[in-house]
XYZ file of C-alpha atoms in Angstrom:
553
model
C 0.000 0.000 0.000
C 1.179 3.531 -0.812
C 2.462 5.397 2.246
C 0.620 8.619 3.180
C 0.085 9.992 -0.329
C -0.747 13.550 0.725
C 2.540 13.988 2.554
C 4.509 13.386 -0.657
C 2.325 15.389 -3.047
C 4.432 17.877 -5.018
C 7.629 16.265 -3.782
C 10.601 15.321 -5.897
C 13.592 13.009 -5.950
C 16.831 13.089 -7.894
C 18.494 10.177 -9.667
C 22.138 10.422 -10.674
C 23.558 7.996 -13.232
C 27.350 7.726 -13.411
C 28.205 6.303 -16.837
C 31.380 5.500 -18.705
C 31.978 8.964 -20.158
C 29.611 11.244 -18.248
C 27.224 11.577 -15.351
C 23.563 12.573 -15.630
C 21.157 13.950 -13.027
C 17.364 13.821 -13.455
C 14.701 15.473 -11.304
C 11.628 13.230 -10.962
C 8.193 13.793 -9.443
C 7.383 11.259 -6.746
C 3.678 10.896 -7.603
C 3.979 9.681 -11.190
C 7.628 9.502 -12.250
C 7.453 12.571 -14.484
C 10.966 13.676 -15.466
C 11.057 17.437 -15.086
C 14.669 18.366 -15.673
C 18.033 16.820 -16.463
C 21.658 17.803 -16.876
C 24.791 16.029 -18.066
C 28.385 16.562 -17.044
C 31.064 15.104 -19.316
C 34.017 13.677 -17.391
C 37.139 15.781 -17.874
C 39.330 12.672 -17.898
C 36.834 10.433 -19.729
C 38.404 6.936 -19.777
C 42.104 6.839 -18.831
C 43.511 4.184 -21.170
C 46.983 5.116 -22.426
C 48.730 7.269 -19.818
C 47.913 8.616 -16.381
C 46.882 12.297 -16.191
C 50.010 14.279 -16.907
C 51.058 11.908 -19.676
C 54.276 10.577 -18.138
C 53.179 7.182 -16.808
C 52.107 4.758 -19.513
C 49.525 2.039 -18.994
C 49.586 -1.475 -20.394
C 47.189 -3.208 -22.793
C 43.550 -3.549 -21.737
C 43.745 -0.933 -18.979
C 40.811 1.416 -18.296
C 40.805 3.817 -15.351
C 38.737 6.771 -14.130
C 39.119 9.805 -11.879
C 37.063 10.232 -8.685
C 37.139 13.980 -9.145
C 35.076 13.561 -12.301
C 32.405 11.846 -10.206
C 32.404 14.621 -7.585
C 32.037 17.151 -10.377
C 28.809 15.480 -11.471
C 27.377 16.192 -8.024
C 28.623 19.780 -8.075
C 27.603 20.629 -11.641
C 24.891 18.324 -12.989
C 22.660 18.123 -9.906
C 22.212 21.897 -9.382
C 21.772 22.393 -13.132
C 19.062 19.717 -13.369
C 17.267 21.339 -10.457
C 17.412 24.719 -12.197
C 16.138 23.252 -15.468
C 13.238 21.595 -13.643
C 12.304 24.819 -11.880
C 11.717 22.842 -8.691
C 12.499 24.382 -5.304
C 15.278 22.470 -3.568
C 13.168 22.465 -0.420
C 10.712 20.068 -2.108
C 13.360 17.424 -2.879
C 13.085 14.549 -0.383
C 15.768 12.162 -1.585
C 18.641 11.373 -3.911
C 19.985 8.080 -5.238
C 22.866 7.104 -7.490
C 23.874 4.282 -9.793
C 27.201 3.381 -11.350
C 28.827 1.270 -14.005
C 30.063 -1.974 -12.478
C 32.478 -3.300 -11.665
C 34.139 0.099 -11.300
C 36.217 -0.264 -8.146
C 38.861 1.717 -6.288
C 41.370 1.429 -3.442
C 40.882 3.937 -0.612
C 41.932 4.730 2.932
C 39.757 3.853 5.921
C 38.355 7.394 5.736
C 37.375 6.980 2.066
C 40.153 8.984 0.420
C 40.957 7.472 -3.006
C 44.585 6.343 -3.137
C 45.037 7.983 -6.527
C 44.720 11.338 -4.778
C 47.633 10.388 -2.539
C 49.684 8.430 -5.112
C 48.813 10.000 -8.487
C 51.779 8.403 -10.295
C 50.858 4.810 -9.395
C 48.471 3.230 -11.934
C 47.079 0.692 -9.457
C 46.063 3.516 -7.094
C 43.449 4.696 -9.597
C 39.863 3.390 -9.923
C 39.575 0.543 -12.390
C 36.657 1.038 -14.777
C 34.330 -1.856 -15.616
C 36.087 -2.425 -18.929
C 39.549 -2.715 -17.400
C 40.360 -6.204 -18.680
C 44.048 -6.427 -17.740
C 43.201 -8.739 -14.825
C 42.302 -11.670 -17.081
C 45.204 -13.864 -15.820
C 44.004 -13.328 -12.254
C 40.421 -14.116 -13.247
C 41.561 -17.324 -14.933
C 43.476 -18.319 -11.796
C 40.442 -17.688 -9.559
C 38.211 -19.727 -11.868
C 40.659 -22.613 -12.172
C 41.274 -22.873 -8.428
C 37.549 -22.597 -7.617
C 36.792 -25.368 -10.131
C 39.588 -27.548 -8.742
C 38.287 -27.094 -5.192
C 34.645 -27.344 -6.269
C 33.794 -24.104 -4.544
C 29.979 -24.020 -4.217
C 29.732 -20.395 -5.310
C 31.324 -20.889 -8.733
C 28.179 -22.279 -10.465
C 26.281 -19.174 -9.311
C 28.506 -17.226 -11.723
C 28.096 -19.504 -14.701
C 31.290 -21.378 -13.918
C 33.700 -18.503 -14.605
C 34.851 -15.401 -12.750
C 35.274 -12.273 -14.858
C 38.317 -10.037 -15.143
C 35.917 -7.119 -14.731
C 35.080 -8.036 -11.131
C 36.376 -7.065 -7.689
C 38.462 -10.125 -6.812
C 40.363 -10.365 -10.103
C 41.179 -6.661 -10.058
C 42.168 -6.794 -6.386
C 44.458 -9.759 -6.995
C 46.053 -7.892 -9.897
C 46.878 -4.969 -7.582
C 48.432 -7.327 -5.004
C 50.565 -9.119 -7.562
C 51.668 -6.081 -9.576
C 51.925 -3.367 -6.882
C 51.874 -4.905 -3.398
C 52.669 -1.567 -1.765
C 49.481 0.005 -3.108
C 47.573 -3.118 -2.117
C 48.885 -2.809 1.436
C 47.904 0.860 1.634
C 44.360 0.109 0.407
C 42.411 -0.175 3.648
C 39.238 -0.258 1.580
C 38.511 -1.880 -1.794
C 35.188 -0.368 -2.718
C 32.801 -0.163 -5.641
C 32.347 3.358 -6.961
C 28.617 2.830 -6.416
C 29.274 2.642 -2.671
C 32.065 5.208 -2.595
C 29.867 7.964 -4.042
C 27.223 7.235 -1.389
C 30.005 7.550 1.205
C 30.798 10.975 -0.247
C 27.142 11.999 0.046
C 26.457 10.677 3.548
C 29.779 10.361 5.347
C 28.722 6.765 6.066
C 30.380 3.715 4.510
C 27.830 1.227 3.155
C 28.016 -1.768 0.829
C 25.054 -2.632 -1.387
C 23.862 -6.176 -1.942
C 23.847 -5.784 -5.739
C 27.504 -5.044 -6.438
C 28.652 -7.332 -3.634
C 26.653 -10.199 -5.077
C 27.365 -9.800 -8.769
C 30.850 -8.292 -8.712
C 32.167 -9.359 -5.308
C 31.344 -13.107 -5.228
C 29.081 -12.671 -2.197
C 26.363 -15.273 -1.686
C 24.187 -16.309 1.267
C 27.180 -17.822 3.072
C 29.287 -14.711 2.574
C 32.446 -14.140 0.558
C 34.935 -16.837 -0.509
C 36.803 -18.247 2.462
C 40.169 -17.045 3.731
C 41.466 -20.538 2.986
C 40.548 -20.133 -0.680
C 42.101 -16.665 -0.836
C 45.298 -17.944 0.797
C 45.505 -20.682 -1.810
C 45.261 -18.027 -4.517
C 48.074 -15.990 -2.962
C 49.119 -15.893 0.704
C 49.101 -12.116 0.564
C 45.461 -12.166 -0.494
C 44.223 -13.911 2.665
C 42.906 -10.711 4.271
C 41.225 -9.280 1.181
C 37.733 -9.592 2.698
C 38.740 -7.126 5.421
C 38.968 -4.433 2.738
C 35.370 -5.013 1.607
C 33.649 -3.268 4.468
C 30.728 -4.359 6.554
C 27.281 -5.918 6.372
C 25.374 -5.462 3.144
C 22.536 -2.958 2.745
C 19.297 -3.807 0.888
C 18.348 -2.112 -2.369
C 15.926 0.742 -1.824
C 17.246 1.094 1.710
C 18.279 4.297 3.441
C 22.067 4.590 3.358
C 22.159 7.811 5.341
C 21.407 11.515 5.184
C 22.934 14.204 2.981
C 25.840 15.857 4.789
C 26.421 19.610 4.941
C 29.397 19.241 2.575
C 27.375 17.271 0.019
C 24.440 19.682 0.420
C 26.777 22.500 -0.564
C 27.918 20.557 -3.635
C 24.438 19.620 -4.812
C 22.481 22.669 -3.545
C 20.022 20.245 -1.953
C 18.727 20.366 1.642
C 21.031 18.897 4.241
C 19.566 15.779 5.811
C 17.462 14.458 2.920
C 17.427 10.708 2.285
C 20.278 9.094 0.372
C 19.491 5.626 -0.982
C 21.800 2.631 -0.942
C 23.977 2.495 -4.056
C 23.153 0.418 -7.115
C 24.307 -0.635 -10.580
C 23.102 1.223 -13.678
C 21.703 -1.875 -15.364
C 19.959 -3.371 -12.357
C 18.294 -0.136 -11.311
C 16.892 0.284 -14.840
C 14.527 -2.632 -14.230
C 12.541 -0.392 -11.869
C 12.465 2.424 -14.428
C 10.869 0.034 -16.942
C 8.472 -1.357 -14.320
C 10.022 -4.744 -15.130
C 10.642 -6.129 -11.664
C 8.513 -9.273 -11.902
C 9.729 -12.822 -12.669
C 10.631 -13.436 -16.315
C 10.979 -9.792 -17.375
C 14.445 -9.525 -18.952
C 15.686 -5.960 -19.390
C 18.483 -5.424 -21.919
C 20.214 -2.100 -21.335
C 21.801 -1.483 -24.713
C 24.523 1.116 -25.075
C 28.305 0.850 -25.408
C 27.806 -2.633 -23.976
C 24.625 -4.532 -23.093
C 23.655 -5.814 -19.677
C 20.773 -8.276 -19.348
C 19.051 -8.398 -15.963
C 16.014 -10.435 -14.938
C 14.191 -11.206 -11.679
C 12.981 -14.751 -11.158
C 11.347 -16.828 -8.473
C 13.491 -19.792 -9.577
C 17.106 -20.543 -8.711
C 19.105 -22.307 -11.413
C 22.696 -22.556 -12.575
C 22.878 -20.868 -15.982
C 26.200 -21.404 -17.806
C 28.138 -18.227 -18.517
C 25.850 -15.806 -16.716
C 27.359 -12.972 -14.685
C 25.663 -14.136 -11.527
C 22.467 -14.989 -9.715
C 21.954 -13.130 -6.451
C 19.149 -13.270 -3.919
C 17.590 -9.760 -3.660
C 20.009 -8.565 -6.357
C 17.408 -6.583 -8.350
C 14.433 -6.420 -6.007
C 14.135 -7.883 -2.515
C 12.460 -11.286 -2.397
C 13.460 -12.565 -5.842
C 16.533 -14.043 -7.423
C 18.209 -11.570 -9.741
C 20.056 -12.839 -12.813
C 22.621 -10.919 -14.844
C 24.265 -11.629 -18.176
C 25.819 -9.307 -20.713
C 27.726 -8.459 -23.860
C 30.985 -6.549 -23.406
C 30.714 -4.662 -26.677
C 27.666 -3.521 -28.659
C 27.510 0.211 -29.368
C 31.281 0.309 -28.919
C 31.609 -2.102 -31.851
C 29.519 0.090 -34.140
C 31.473 3.159 -33.022
C 34.791 1.423 -33.678
C 33.729 0.520 -37.197
C 32.407 4.007 -37.969
C 35.582 5.645 -36.660
C 38.124 3.344 -38.312
C 36.635 1.723 -41.402
C 34.317 4.120 -43.231
C 35.626 5.944 -46.344
C 35.533 9.720 -46.465
C 33.013 9.551 -49.308
C 30.495 8.012 -46.913
C 30.933 10.661 -44.243
C 30.662 13.371 -46.875
C 27.460 11.872 -48.270
C 26.036 11.525 -44.763
C 26.737 15.197 -44.065
C 25.152 16.168 -47.390
C 21.975 14.336 -46.322
C 22.021 15.855 -42.847
C 22.816 12.501 -41.209
C 25.613 11.247 -39.017
C 27.626 8.319 -40.291
C 25.703 5.784 -38.161
C 22.379 6.988 -39.521
C 23.677 6.847 -43.082
C 25.120 3.345 -42.734
C 21.890 2.191 -41.115
C 19.802 3.604 -43.963
C 21.883 1.677 -46.496
C 21.947 -1.525 -44.448
C 18.177 -1.439 -43.952
C 17.617 -1.723 -47.705
C 19.249 -5.160 -47.857
C 17.532 -8.513 -47.626
C 18.594 -10.793 -44.801
C 21.817 -12.561 -45.786
C 22.436 -10.486 -48.917
C 25.830 -9.316 -47.663
C 27.120 -12.886 -47.367
C 28.739 -12.195 -43.988
C 28.656 -13.455 -40.443
C 30.548 -11.789 -37.594
C 31.502 -12.598 -34.010
C 30.714 -9.747 -31.619
C 33.773 -10.264 -29.404
C 35.648 -7.054 -30.168
C 35.680 -6.240 -26.441
C 35.757 -9.876 -25.327
C 32.801 -12.060 -24.429
C 30.986 -11.518 -21.142
C 28.251 -14.131 -21.614
C 28.204 -16.997 -22.103
C 31.954 -17.601 -22.496
C 33.200 -15.120 -19.870
C 36.527 -14.525 -21.602
C 37.675 -10.975 -22.217
C 40.723 -12.123 -24.171
C 38.530 -13.253 -27.045
C 38.369 -10.982 -30.086
C 35.982 -10.329 -32.943
C 35.991 -11.435 -36.536
C 34.080 -10.993 -39.781
C 33.804 -13.949 -42.165
C 32.745 -13.923 -45.789
C 34.241 -10.652 -47.049
C 35.046 -10.266 -50.741
C 36.208 -7.405 -52.928
C 32.515 -6.573 -53.386
C 31.902 -6.101 -49.653
C 30.782 -2.558 -48.807
C 30.871 -0.689 -45.460
C 27.101 -1.003 -45.036
C 27.434 -4.781 -45.428
C 29.883 -5.005 -42.553
C 27.862 -2.554 -40.449
C 24.745 -4.678 -40.842
C 26.681 -7.871 -40.092
C 27.978 -6.319 -36.861
C 24.450 -5.325 -35.812
C 23.262 -8.864 -36.539
C 26.196 -10.355 -34.615
C 25.199 -8.479 -31.454
C 21.627 -9.707 -31.904
C 22.904 -13.285 -32.308
C 24.907 -12.842 -29.111
C 21.740 -11.762 -27.306
C 19.942 -14.839 -28.648
C 22.666 -17.102 -27.256
C 22.061 -15.551 -23.841
C 18.261 -15.924 -23.986
C 18.483 -19.526 -25.206
C 20.976 -20.370 -22.464
C 18.619 -19.078 -19.780
C 15.634 -20.935 -21.159
C 17.507 -24.206 -21.664
C 18.588 -23.932 -18.006
C 14.993 -23.735 -16.809
C 14.727 -19.966 -16.332
C 12.055 -18.721 -18.757
C 12.264 -15.300 -20.383
C 8.651 -14.129 -20.552
C 9.237 -10.600 -21.851
C 12.246 -8.930 -23.487
C 12.415 -5.237 -22.568
C 14.897 -2.861 -24.193
C 16.395 0.248 -22.615
C 19.441 2.390 -23.363
C 20.780 4.645 -26.057
C 20.533 2.145 -28.920
C 16.730 2.345 -28.726
C 17.087 5.303 -31.073
C 17.982 2.950 -33.933
C 14.637 1.475 -35.043
C 16.302 -0.755 -37.655
C 18.550 -2.301 -35.027
C 15.531 -2.925 -32.783
C 13.706 -4.684 -35.614
C 16.753 -6.867 -36.294
C 16.714 -7.932 -32.644
C 12.985 -8.747 -32.771
C 13.504 -10.833 -35.904
C 16.605 -12.636 -34.612
C 15.082 -13.329 -31.185
C 11.740 -14.304 -32.764
C 9.885 -12.439 -30.038
C 8.304 -9.013 -29.470
C 10.391 -6.268 -27.915
C 8.941 -4.059 -25.211
C 10.491 -0.627 -24.785
C 11.203 1.463 -21.716
C 9.306 4.759 -21.625
C 12.281 6.891 -20.619
C 15.487 8.012 -22.293
C 17.152 8.079 -18.880
C 16.473 4.598 -17.533
C 19.258 4.351 -14.928
C 18.697 7.867 -13.566
C 14.921 7.321 -13.405
C 15.493 3.950 -11.727
C 17.740 5.600 -9.158
C 15.077 8.237 -8.534
C 12.566 5.443 -7.890
C 14.939 3.967 -5.318
C 15.297 7.417 -3.749
C 11.517 7.595 -3.355
C 11.535 4.269 -1.514
C 14.454 5.307 0.712
C 12.623 8.546 1.541
C 9.517 6.607 2.602
C 7.171 7.638 -0.222
C 6.549 3.985 -1.171
C 6.673 0.751 0.766
C 8.996 -1.025 -1.660
C 10.582 -0.971 -5.109
C 7.775 -2.919 -6.786
C 5.162 -0.372 -5.688
C 7.345 2.572 -6.626
C 8.151 1.050 -10.038
C 4.441 0.547 -10.774
C 3.728 4.208 -10.039
C 6.869 5.820 -11.465
C 8.221 3.362 -14.063
C 7.313 3.386 -17.775
C 7.141 0.639 -20.402
C 5.398 0.058 -23.747
C 4.812 -3.580 -24.638
C 5.409 -5.308 -27.999
C 6.595 -2.171 -29.772
C 8.613 -4.245 -32.261
C 7.082 -7.483 -33.563
C 9.134 -10.142 -35.397
C 8.554 -10.721 -39.105
C 8.251 -14.471 -39.703
C 9.957 -14.484 -43.109
C 12.948 -12.495 -41.884
C 13.066 -14.583 -38.717
C 13.291 -17.758 -40.821
C 16.123 -16.265 -42.847
C 17.917 -15.225 -39.679
C 17.664 -18.758 -38.328
C 19.996 -19.856 -41.130
C 22.506 -17.094 -40.373
C 22.266 -17.763 -36.651
C 23.173 -21.404 -37.252
C 26.370 -20.234 -38.957
C 27.034 -17.797 -36.100
C 26.731 -20.653 -33.600
C 29.168 -22.794 -35.596
C 31.670 -19.944 -35.591
C 30.950 -19.164 -31.932
C 31.476 -22.726 -30.771
C 34.541 -23.301 -32.947
C 36.460 -20.334 -31.511
C 35.009 -20.541 -27.982
C 38.136 -22.267 -26.600
C 40.041 -19.072 -27.399
C 43.241 -20.857 -28.381
C 43.845 -19.020 -31.662
C 42.486 -15.697 -30.404
C 44.572 -15.868 -27.225
C 47.730 -16.574 -29.229
C 47.079 -13.584 -31.464
C 46.535 -11.348 -28.426
C 49.768 -12.596 -26.857
C 51.684 -11.818 -30.061
C 50.142 -8.334 -30.093
C 51.049 -7.702 -26.460
C 54.615 -8.889 -26.953
C 55.045 -6.722 -30.044
C 53.761 -3.683 -28.160
C 55.894 -4.233 -25.050
């Protein structure tokens, strides 16, 4: 039941979404989820991939770091601006909540000071972004040892631990810079660190701990297991903080310092931290069993609540209460989707195409899409593997790499562009089929994220998946989802499910599959699966990566 409606009439909450390249704040009305104002702040440092700020310290292959100051600047710049755009008095804001990319994790002191602000010339002192994949050897070691010891938590993660996650990245710090590891009194997800900045209280949310920190009902992996990995890693759990906080819970109250940053009232509710993908389920009002939400942007994350517990090969995790309290939350994903299209457009499109696009008033993606959409299914004669940024699900191997098969001297840029779109759709189909064959039905496929803007791409997904696509009713899914959590933390709703029903937005079956195209895609998908399964062991692709790394050393 709704809690005291009249008290929260004309009250507002703010959701802040910390993405890969920018942070966005949205002002949302508590009654109905109306989005009244938003603002974006682009990170000054963006993704730190080649050298540390200052340009003197070079990074190795597959590194990706971020700056905590960029995150603070979102609070200082985007939140007040969104409030001004909305025209809402700050006195009527009752809560704020945040979400983050994950696993974005940083070493800090016991007081929460990021080590990079004390040791700016040490790469391992900086926050490691989700797509930092340089910890793959450590991830492989964790997986191999867990399999050898038959650790009961390993099947909960599809049988493999990712290089993107907390333990692999922490082990990399220990083994490559033990001094920094020793100074790191806290190893904390950015999703929890930013809440610490807002409240002055250290909390750890159940979502990131479960999916990225190998935390299950019995806790974290044992000290015995960690010692077997590396004796110096035995005390790693001590860096992970305290008891976990439930999603939608009250993490604390806005401090005077954070109130000055955000121009919000001191003492308003601050919700427990969350992950951008998982919080989007609430924004789409898709928090019931069998509703899979695919958040499609630079990468794609697939999240789904279920009342069934099963071991799904290659998933990113199944966590009790990981999306909404009371249900099992599943996660899978694709490490590269929009990033693949961007790579192709930036590196492989002739100048004549960009000039023609400009002449038509289109960007290069819109122009390539318009050409690709004119083709019949299979007319390009290509099939691609969407592993340009590794494979998150179902192979969980970030040292895999992409490929395009079938090119001839007649192959055009639009042919390859369409094949890459189709490859990402095939990858999504592998994920859906893996869930269903494991006894976890996908009842509804809901799409959110920036790639919703490409109607052709959405239709390809409907045809490849052979199922209707529902669509979120907001362009700012994570920020709206965070705002919904803020409303719960502030006491405006009893729980996330109630708040999502009132404030979330979703249109059902917006894209319907075409049976003839779906039949044609079945043939291409069969070829994709042959290619997928043939190269899944990674032997050739790993050798090529090793040669590349040695040549670049």
